[in-house]
Amino acid sequence: MSALSLHGIRKDYGEARAVDDITLDFPDGQLTALLGPSGCGKTTLLRMIAGLEVPTAGTVTVGGRDITRVPAHKRKFGMVFQSFALFPHLTVRDNVAYALTIAGTARGEAAARADTLLDLVQLTGFGDRRIGQLSGGQKQRVAIARALAQEPEVFLLDEPMSALDAKLREEMQVELRLLQQRLGITTIVVTHDQREAMTMADRIIVMSKGRVEQAGTPQEIYHWPATGFVAGFIGRANFMDGVAQDGRIMVGGVALSLPRPAQFLTGSAVQLVCRPEGIRLGAGLAEVNSIEGRVTFVRDLGPVRDIYLETRLGRLVAEQSADQSRVLAVGDRVHLSLPPDALRLYPGLPVTLPATALAAE
Ligand code: ATP
């Protein structure tokens, strides 16, 4: 099986453009997450890959073969939906064997294959149960086993964890990733949950308004967001509006240095981003980019503490690991620095996220 590719894919619903000129390759055996806020076009893109929607323009190819207009049932793609879409009147085994029996596999053989798949998803012995007798996590495993029954070339999952509670979701993310790696199956997962994408994916495609904002490994996306939008959507970030001046950035009257002089003309509006863990608390006054701050709130999360600060740069949140010696309290004054390496710089305006806002976790 060779790589799945999209070339100039577009989807219009009347006047509205849901997906706008997307060109992507999905490398063999990798898990790619399509990540973005509600309405950014993730599901529409996945449905075009699955053959459940026809693009307005562009092509879908597998191994160079154009499959844009091949209907879903003729593609060897397995799909798991948000709702699982299991047959409640059938047993677990018959749900998994369903596609095989429809395709003409003998009943006994289909049942044996279903049992093997149930072993694979750790549901050994559940074959005779009805769907209604399963927990959410078990239903999801059945849906995965069913999608894998026909040995799909590509495995597509649309928000596969959204019906599960938070703890089970994390467990299933790890399990699904291990299963995908063991099978080496090319997989695409749609999610709006950045932790889910970071946990499972080889590569994350961040989407916004029907377009690709950035494609990269989880590490690239987290540490080197291509845009302010990505910086705000993945992880948490302090945003500061500034103005470029002779290679440095002026924010609230403070001149901040970058690792290299800023490539923006003096006077241009820029946006600076710093992750909470990038801020150094207790910095010496002589340190580059050091300022004073006043603690306004402390959020103790166990292994880390979030320290909310009022500074000349605006309100900032710094992350302090619990083993750091000085325990800060509301009202404390502290020196902090924003090391140049921890700063990321983007063109200013239009500012899409409120300054100093912390993206939702
Ligand atoms: P969510 O996470 O909320 O499911 P999404 O990123 O998957 O969002 P899509 O479901 O792909 O987004 O929708 C993208 C845009 O296309 C939205 O503005 C949506 O309202 C629109 N859209 C999707 N399906 C249709 C349709 N069948 N008819 C008209 N508009 C549609």
Short mmCIF file of C-alpha atoms and ligand atoms in Angstrom, two decimals:
data_model
loop_
_atom_site.label_atom_id
_atom_site.label_comp_id
_atom_site.label_asym_id
_atom_site.label_seq_id
_atom_site.Cartn_x
_atom_site.Cartn_y
_atom_site.Cartn_z
CA MET A 1 0.00 0.00 0.00
CA SER A 2 1.40 3.37 -0.90
CA ALA A 3 0.85 6.75 0.59
CA LEU A 4 -2.44 8.56 0.65
CA SER A 5 -2.29 12.08 -0.78
CA LEU A 6 -4.59 15.04 -1.13
CA HIS A 7 -4.06 17.60 -3.87
CA GLY A 8 -5.85 20.98 -3.79
CA ILE A 9 -8.87 19.61 -1.95
CA ARG A 10 -11.79 22.02 -1.58
CA LYS A 11 -15.33 21.59 -0.34
CA ASP A 12 -18.06 24.18 -0.68
CA TYR A 13 -21.51 23.92 0.83
CA GLY A 14 -23.38 26.57 -1.15
CA GLU A 15 -21.57 29.83 -0.46
CA ALA A 16 -19.67 28.43 2.52
CA ARG A 17 -16.19 26.97 2.04
CA ALA A 18 -15.66 24.17 4.58
CA VAL A 19 -12.27 23.03 3.25
CA ASP A 20 -10.02 25.34 1.31
CA ASP A 21 -7.25 24.11 -0.99
CA ILE A 22 -5.60 21.42 1.12
CA THR A 23 -2.61 19.49 -0.20
CA LEU A 24 -1.18 16.85 2.15
CA ASP A 25 0.61 13.52 2.15
CA PHE A 26 -0.14 10.87 4.75
CA PRO A 27 2.99 8.72 5.05
CA ASP A 28 2.59 4.96 5.21
CA GLY A 29 2.25 3.45 8.63
CA GLN A 30 2.05 6.81 10.39
CA LEU A 31 -0.67 8.18 12.60
CA THR A 32 -1.70 11.67 11.56
CA ALA A 33 -4.01 13.79 13.71
CA LEU A 34 -6.26 16.42 12.14
CA LEU A 35 -6.56 18.96 14.92
CA GLY A 36 -8.46 22.21 15.12
CA PRO A 37 -11.36 24.07 16.69
CA SER A 38 -15.00 23.23 16.02
CA GLY A 39 -16.04 24.03 12.47
CA CYS A 40 -12.51 24.20 11.02
CA GLY A 41 -13.31 21.46 8.47
CA LYS A 42 -11.65 18.37 10.02
CA THR A 43 -14.63 16.06 9.68
CA THR A 44 -15.40 17.27 6.18
CA LEU A 45 -11.81 16.54 5.17
CA LEU A 46 -11.94 13.06 6.74
CA ARG A 47 -15.24 12.30 5.02
CA MET A 48 -13.72 13.22 1.65
CA ILE A 49 -10.80 10.89 2.38
CA ALA A 50 -13.29 8.16 3.33
CA GLY A 51 -15.35 8.65 0.17
CA LEU A 52 -18.43 9.81 2.08
CA GLU A 53 -18.25 13.26 0.46
CA VAL A 54 -17.11 14.28 -3.01
CA PRO A 55 -14.73 17.28 -3.07
CA THR A 56 -15.79 20.38 -4.98
CA ALA A 57 -12.25 20.45 -6.38
CA GLY A 58 -9.02 18.53 -5.98
CA THR A 59 -8.04 14.88 -5.90
CA VAL A 60 -7.50 12.07 -3.41
CA THR A 61 -4.91 9.50 -4.46
CA VAL A 62 -3.61 6.25 -3.01
CA GLY A 63 -0.29 5.11 -4.38
CA GLY A 64 -0.73 7.58 -7.22
CA ARG A 65 -4.16 6.15 -8.17
CA ASP A 66 -6.99 8.71 -8.26
CA ILE A 67 -9.79 7.56 -5.95
CA THR A 68 -11.57 10.91 -5.59
CA ARG A 69 -14.85 9.55 -6.93
CA VAL A 70 -14.57 5.98 -5.69
CA PRO A 71 -17.46 5.46 -3.21
CA ALA A 72 -16.71 4.62 0.42
CA HIS A 73 -17.69 0.94 0.23
CA LYS A 74 -15.23 0.39 -2.62
CA ARG A 75 -12.28 1.86 -0.70
CA LYS A 76 -10.48 -0.46 1.65
CA PHE A 77 -10.68 2.08 4.44
CA GLY A 78 -11.83 1.25 7.98
CA MET A 79 -13.75 3.96 9.83
CA VAL A 80 -14.62 4.53 13.47
CA PHE A 81 -17.22 7.22 14.14
CA GLN A 82 -17.73 9.42 17.19
CA SER A 83 -20.96 7.54 18.02
CA PHE A 84 -19.34 4.12 17.32
CA ALA A 85 -22.46 3.29 15.18
CA LEU A 86 -22.66 -0.32 16.39
CA PHE A 87 -25.66 -2.57 15.71
CA PRO A 88 -27.43 -2.87 19.09
CA HIS A 89 -29.41 -6.01 18.13
CA LEU A 90 -26.28 -8.00 17.19
CA THR A 91 -23.77 -9.63 19.49
CA VAL A 92 -20.28 -8.21 19.85
CA ARG A 93 -18.91 -10.98 17.61
CA ASP A 94 -21.53 -10.40 14.91
CA ASN A 95 -20.84 -6.67 14.97
CA VAL A 96 -17.17 -7.32 14.28
CA ALA A 97 -17.88 -10.05 11.71
CA TYR A 98 -20.60 -8.06 9.94
CA ALA A 99 -18.52 -6.58 7.12
CA LEU A 100 -16.87 -9.94 6.49
CA THR A 101 -20.14 -11.85 6.18
CA ILE A 102 -21.55 -9.15 3.89
CA ALA A 103 -18.43 -9.53 1.75
CA GLY A 104 -19.14 -13.28 1.44
CA THR A 105 -16.77 -14.75 4.03
CA ALA A 106 -18.17 -18.03 5.44
CA ARG A 107 -19.88 -17.55 8.81
CA GLY A 108 -17.50 -19.77 10.77
CA GLU A 109 -14.43 -18.13 9.31
CA ALA A 110 -15.83 -14.63 9.91
CA ALA A 111 -16.62 -15.54 13.54
CA ALA A 112 -13.09 -16.91 14.07
CA ARG A 113 -11.58 -13.75 12.60
CA ALA A 114 -13.86 -11.63 14.80
CA ASP A 115 -12.62 -13.50 17.89
CA THR A 116 -9.00 -12.86 16.88
CA LEU A 117 -9.76 -9.16 16.53
CA LEU A 118 -11.55 -9.13 19.90
CA ASP A 119 -8.38 -10.60 21.43
CA LEU A 120 -6.40 -7.82 19.75
CA VAL A 121 -8.52 -5.10 21.36
CA GLN A 122 -8.51 -6.91 24.71
CA LEU A 123 -12.11 -8.08 24.60
CA THR A 124 -11.41 -11.82 24.78
CA GLY A 125 -14.56 -13.65 25.87
CA PHE A 126 -16.94 -10.76 25.09
CA GLY A 127 -18.11 -12.17 21.73
CA ASP A 128 -21.54 -13.37 22.91
CA ARG A 129 -22.49 -10.18 24.73
CA ARG A 130 -25.00 -7.67 23.41
CA ILE A 131 -23.79 -4.13 22.72
CA GLY A 132 -26.05 -2.78 25.48
CA GLN A 133 -24.11 -4.86 28.03
CA LEU A 134 -20.85 -3.02 27.35
CA SER A 135 -19.22 0.06 28.87
CA GLY A 136 -18.31 3.05 26.69
CA GLY A 137 -14.67 1.95 26.47
CA GLN A 138 -15.66 -1.59 25.51
CA LYS A 139 -18.01 -0.29 22.80
CA GLN A 140 -15.17 1.73 21.41
CA ARG A 141 -12.96 -1.36 21.26
CA VAL A 142 -15.71 -3.19 19.37
CA ALA A 143 -15.93 -0.30 16.91
CA ILE A 144 -12.16 -0.47 16.40
CA ALA A 145 -12.20 -4.26 15.95
CA ARG A 146 -15.04 -3.94 13.45
CA ALA A 147 -13.20 -1.30 11.45
CA LEU A 148 -10.09 -3.50 11.35
CA ALA A 149 -12.00 -6.63 10.27
CA GLN A 150 -11.45 -6.10 6.57
CA GLU A 151 -7.74 -5.36 6.98
CA PRO A 152 -8.14 -1.78 5.79
CA GLU A 153 -5.35 0.02 3.95
CA VAL A 154 -6.16 3.18 5.84
CA PHE A 155 -7.78 3.53 9.24
CA LEU A 156 -9.92 6.66 9.81
CA LEU A 157 -11.25 7.75 13.18
CA ASP A 158 -13.52 10.73 13.82
CA GLU A 159 -13.28 11.97 17.44
CA PRO A 160 -12.99 8.36 18.61
CA MET A 161 -12.64 9.20 22.30
CA SER A 162 -15.28 11.88 22.71
CA ALA A 163 -17.89 9.55 24.26
CA LEU A 164 -15.46 8.38 26.95
CA ASP A 165 -14.73 9.96 30.33
CA ALA A 166 -11.38 11.73 30.79
CA LYS A 167 -9.46 8.89 32.49
CA LEU A 168 -10.62 6.19 30.09
CA ARG A 169 -9.93 8.53 27.18
CA GLU A 170 -6.27 8.79 28.18
CA GLU A 171 -5.95 5.03 28.57
CA MET A 172 -7.58 4.38 25.22
CA GLN A 173 -5.34 6.93 23.49
CA VAL A 174 -2.28 5.01 24.61
CA GLU A 175 -3.85 1.65 23.75
CA LEU A 176 -4.97 2.76 20.32
CA ARG A 177 -1.55 4.19 19.58
CA LEU A 178 0.18 0.96 20.62
CA LEU A 179 -2.24 -1.07 18.50
CA GLN A 180 -1.69 1.21 15.50
CA GLN A 181 2.08 0.89 15.86
CA ARG A 182 1.86 -2.87 16.19
CA LEU A 183 -0.26 -3.15 13.04
CA GLY A 184 1.71 -0.44 11.21
CA ILE A 185 -1.50 0.82 9.66
CA THR A 186 -1.74 4.29 8.10
CA THR A 187 -4.16 6.10 10.39
CA ILE A 188 -5.88 9.48 10.46
CA VAL A 189 -7.58 10.68 13.63
CA VAL A 190 -9.81 13.75 13.79
CA THR A 191 -9.73 15.47 17.15
CA HIS A 192 -10.21 18.87 18.73
CA ASP A 193 -8.21 17.73 21.78
CA GLN A 194 -4.55 18.78 21.61
CA ARG A 195 -3.49 16.32 24.33
CA GLU A 196 -5.05 13.50 22.35
CA ALA A 197 -3.18 14.58 19.24
CA MET A 198 0.10 14.97 21.16
CA THR A 199 -0.33 11.52 22.77
CA MET A 200 -1.08 9.59 19.63
CA ALA A 201 0.28 11.27 16.55
CA ASP A 202 3.48 11.00 14.54
CA ARG A 203 2.34 14.16 12.80
CA ILE A 204 -0.25 16.79 13.61
CA ILE A 205 -2.08 18.86 11.02
CA VAL A 206 -3.43 21.97 12.72
CA MET A 207 -6.41 23.35 10.84
CA SER A 208 -8.24 26.65 11.05
CA LYS A 209 -11.06 27.95 8.85
CA GLY A 210 -10.74 25.15 6.32
CA ARG A 211 -6.99 25.54 5.84
CA VAL A 212 -3.81 23.98 7.18
CA GLU A 213 -2.10 26.30 9.69
CA GLN A 214 0.82 23.96 10.31
CA ALA A 215 1.83 20.36 9.70
CA GLY A 216 4.57 18.88 11.85
CA THR A 217 5.58 16.52 14.61
CA PRO A 218 4.03 17.17 18.04
CA GLN A 219 7.39 18.58 19.18
CA GLU A 220 7.71 20.93 16.21
CA ILE A 221 4.17 22.18 16.65
CA TYR A 222 4.59 22.75 20.39
CA HIS A 223 8.04 24.31 20.37
CA TRP A 224 7.96 26.05 16.99
CA PRO A 225 4.37 27.06 16.30
CA ALA A 226 4.20 28.54 12.80
CA THR A 227 1.58 31.11 13.72
CA GLY A 228 0.16 32.79 16.80
CA PHE A 229 -2.99 30.74 16.26
CA VAL A 230 -1.06 27.47 16.59
CA ALA A 231 0.81 28.78 19.65
CA GLY A 232 -2.53 29.53 21.30
CA PHE A 233 -4.25 26.35 20.25
CA ILE A 234 -1.51 23.91 21.26
CA GLY A 235 -0.50 24.12 24.87
CA ARG A 236 -0.65 27.27 26.92
CA ALA A 237 0.92 30.56 26.01
CA ASN A 238 1.37 34.12 27.22
CA PHE A 239 0.69 36.59 24.41
CA MET A 240 2.25 40.04 24.38
CA ASP A 241 1.60 42.75 21.83
CA GLY A 242 4.71 44.70 21.00
CA VAL A 243 6.47 46.93 18.49
CA ALA A 244 9.75 46.10 16.76
CA GLN A 245 12.55 48.55 17.45
CA ASP A 246 16.10 48.13 16.16
CA GLY A 247 15.97 44.33 16.31
CA ARG A 248 14.38 44.24 19.75
CA ILE A 249 10.74 44.22 20.80
CA MET A 250 9.18 46.91 22.95
CA VAL A 251 6.38 45.69 25.21
CA GLY A 252 4.96 48.01 27.88
CA GLY A 253 8.10 50.16 27.80
CA VAL A 254 10.43 47.14 28.24
CA ALA A 255 12.89 46.29 25.44
CA LEU A 256 13.03 42.52 25.02
CA SER A 257 15.91 40.78 23.25
CA LEU A 258 15.54 37.79 20.97
CA PRO A 259 18.18 35.15 20.15
CA ARG A 260 18.72 36.97 16.85
CA PRO A 261 17.70 40.53 15.98
CA ALA A 262 14.02 40.59 15.00
CA GLN A 263 13.47 40.57 11.25
CA PHE A 264 10.75 43.19 11.47
CA LEU A 265 11.00 46.83 10.44
CA THR A 266 11.19 49.26 13.32
CA GLY A 267 7.66 50.36 14.11
CA SER A 268 5.90 47.16 12.98
CA ALA A 269 3.36 45.57 15.29
CA VAL A 270 4.40 42.13 16.48
CA GLN A 271 3.10 39.46 18.77
CA LEU A 272 5.42 37.77 21.26
CA VAL A 273 4.61 34.40 22.73
CA CYS A 274 6.17 32.70 25.76
CA ARG A 275 5.06 29.37 27.24
CA PRO A 276 4.42 29.44 31.02
CA GLU A 277 7.26 26.98 31.62
CA GLY A 278 9.61 29.24 29.61
CA ILE A 279 9.43 32.03 32.20
CA ARG A 280 12.24 31.90 34.78
CA LEU A 281 11.14 32.84 38.25
CA GLY A 282 13.73 34.11 40.71
CA ALA A 283 15.98 35.41 37.94
CA GLY A 284 18.83 37.78 38.74
CA LEU A 285 18.33 41.45 37.89
CA ALA A 286 21.24 41.37 35.45
CA GLU A 287 19.69 38.59 33.39
CA VAL A 288 18.54 39.38 29.87
CA ASN A 289 14.83 40.29 29.68
CA SER A 290 14.38 40.37 33.44
CA ILE A 291 11.58 42.32 35.09
CA GLU A 292 9.79 42.46 38.39
CA GLY A 293 6.40 40.92 38.94
CA ARG A 294 3.79 40.72 41.70
CA VAL A 295 2.03 37.43 42.36
CA THR A 296 -1.74 37.81 41.99
CA PHE A 297 -2.86 34.19 42.12
CA VAL A 298 -1.36 30.75 42.67
CA ARG A 299 -2.88 27.60 41.26
CA ASP A 300 -1.41 24.48 42.81
CA LEU A 301 -1.80 21.57 40.43
CA GLY A 302 0.32 19.08 42.40
CA PRO A 303 3.47 18.50 40.36
CA VAL A 304 3.43 22.11 39.12
CA ARG A 305 2.15 25.46 40.29
CA ASP A 306 0.82 28.17 38.02
CA ILE A 307 1.96 31.57 39.22
CA TYR A 308 -0.14 34.45 37.91
CA LEU A 309 1.83 37.69 37.77
CA GLU A 310 1.23 41.37 37.20
CA THR A 311 4.21 42.83 35.32
CA ARG A 312 5.12 45.72 33.04
CA LEU A 313 4.65 43.28 30.15
CA GLY A 314 1.07 42.71 31.26
CA ARG A 315 -0.42 39.73 33.06
CA LEU A 316 1.70 36.62 32.71
CA VAL A 317 1.39 33.05 33.92
CA ALA A 318 4.56 31.20 34.84
CA GLU A 319 4.79 27.52 35.60
CA GLN A 320 6.86 26.51 38.60
CA SER A 321 7.66 22.89 39.32
CA ALA A 322 6.65 21.81 42.82
CA ASP A 323 10.24 20.97 43.78
CA GLN A 324 11.46 24.53 43.16
CA SER A 325 12.55 25.85 46.53
CA ARG A 326 10.78 29.16 46.89
CA VAL A 327 7.07 28.77 47.48
CA LEU A 328 5.39 31.91 46.21
CA ALA A 329 2.25 33.41 47.68
CA VAL A 330 -0.18 36.09 46.56
CA GLY A 331 1.35 39.53 47.07
CA ASP A 332 4.98 38.35 46.81
CA ARG A 333 7.32 40.31 44.59
CA VAL A 334 9.58 38.25 42.40
CA HIS A 335 12.18 38.79 39.70
CA LEU A 336 11.54 36.90 36.56
CA SER A 337 13.03 36.68 33.11
CA LEU A 338 11.84 35.74 29.67
CA PRO A 339 14.94 34.06 28.18
CA PRO A 340 15.36 34.99 24.49
CA ASP A 341 15.25 31.29 23.49
CA ALA A 342 11.82 30.94 25.07
CA LEU A 343 10.31 33.74 22.97
CA ARG A 344 8.50 33.24 19.67
CA LEU A 345 7.70 36.16 17.42
CA TYR A 346 4.82 36.62 14.96
CA PRO A 347 3.49 39.48 12.90
CA GLY A 348 1.11 41.58 14.98
CA LEU A 349 -2.51 42.37 14.12
CA PRO A 350 -4.92 41.04 13.47
CA VAL A 351 -4.65 39.64 16.97
CA THR A 352 -6.88 36.57 16.98
CA LEU A 353 -6.46 35.72 20.64
CA PRO A 354 -6.75 38.15 23.54
CA ALA A 355 -3.39 39.45 24.83
CA THR A 356 -2.05 37.48 27.81
CA ALA A 357 -4.86 34.96 27.35
CA LEU A 358 -4.11 31.40 28.22
CA ALA A 359 -5.51 28.97 25.74
CA ALA A 360 -7.98 26.52 27.22
CA GLU A 361 -6.36 23.26 28.27
P1 ATP B 1 -16.45 19.79 14.77
O1 ATP B 1 -15.22 19.57 15.59
O2 ATP B 1 -17.43 20.72 15.43
O3 ATP B 1 -17.08 18.52 14.29
P2 ATP B 1 -15.14 20.19 12.21
O4 ATP B 1 -13.83 20.85 12.25
O5 ATP B 1 -15.17 18.72 12.05
O6 ATP B 1 -16.00 20.62 13.46
P3 ATP B 1 -16.81 20.27 9.88
O7 ATP B 1 -17.87 19.40 10.47
O8 ATP B 1 -15.92 19.67 8.87
O9 ATP B 1 -15.92 20.89 11.04
O10 ATP B 1 -17.49 21.56 9.29
C1 ATP B 1 -16.78 22.58 8.61
C2 ATP B 1 -17.75 23.66 8.15
O11 ATP B 1 -18.60 23.14 7.14
C3 ATP B 1 -18.66 24.15 9.26
O12 ATP B 1 -18.83 25.55 9.10
C4 ATP B 1 -19.96 23.42 9.01
O13 ATP B 1 -21.05 24.15 9.47
C5 ATP B 1 -19.95 23.25 7.49
N1 ATP B 1 -20.64 22.02 7.07
C6 ATP B 1 -20.27 20.76 7.36
N2 ATP B 1 -21.12 19.87 6.79
C7 ATP B 1 -22.05 20.58 6.13
C8 ATP B 1 -23.18 20.26 5.32
N3 ATP B 1 -23.52 18.98 5.09
N4 ATP B 1 -23.90 21.27 4.79
C9 ATP B 1 -23.55 22.55 5.02
N5 ATP B 1 -22.49 22.94 5.75
C10 ATP B 1 -21.73 21.97 6.30
#
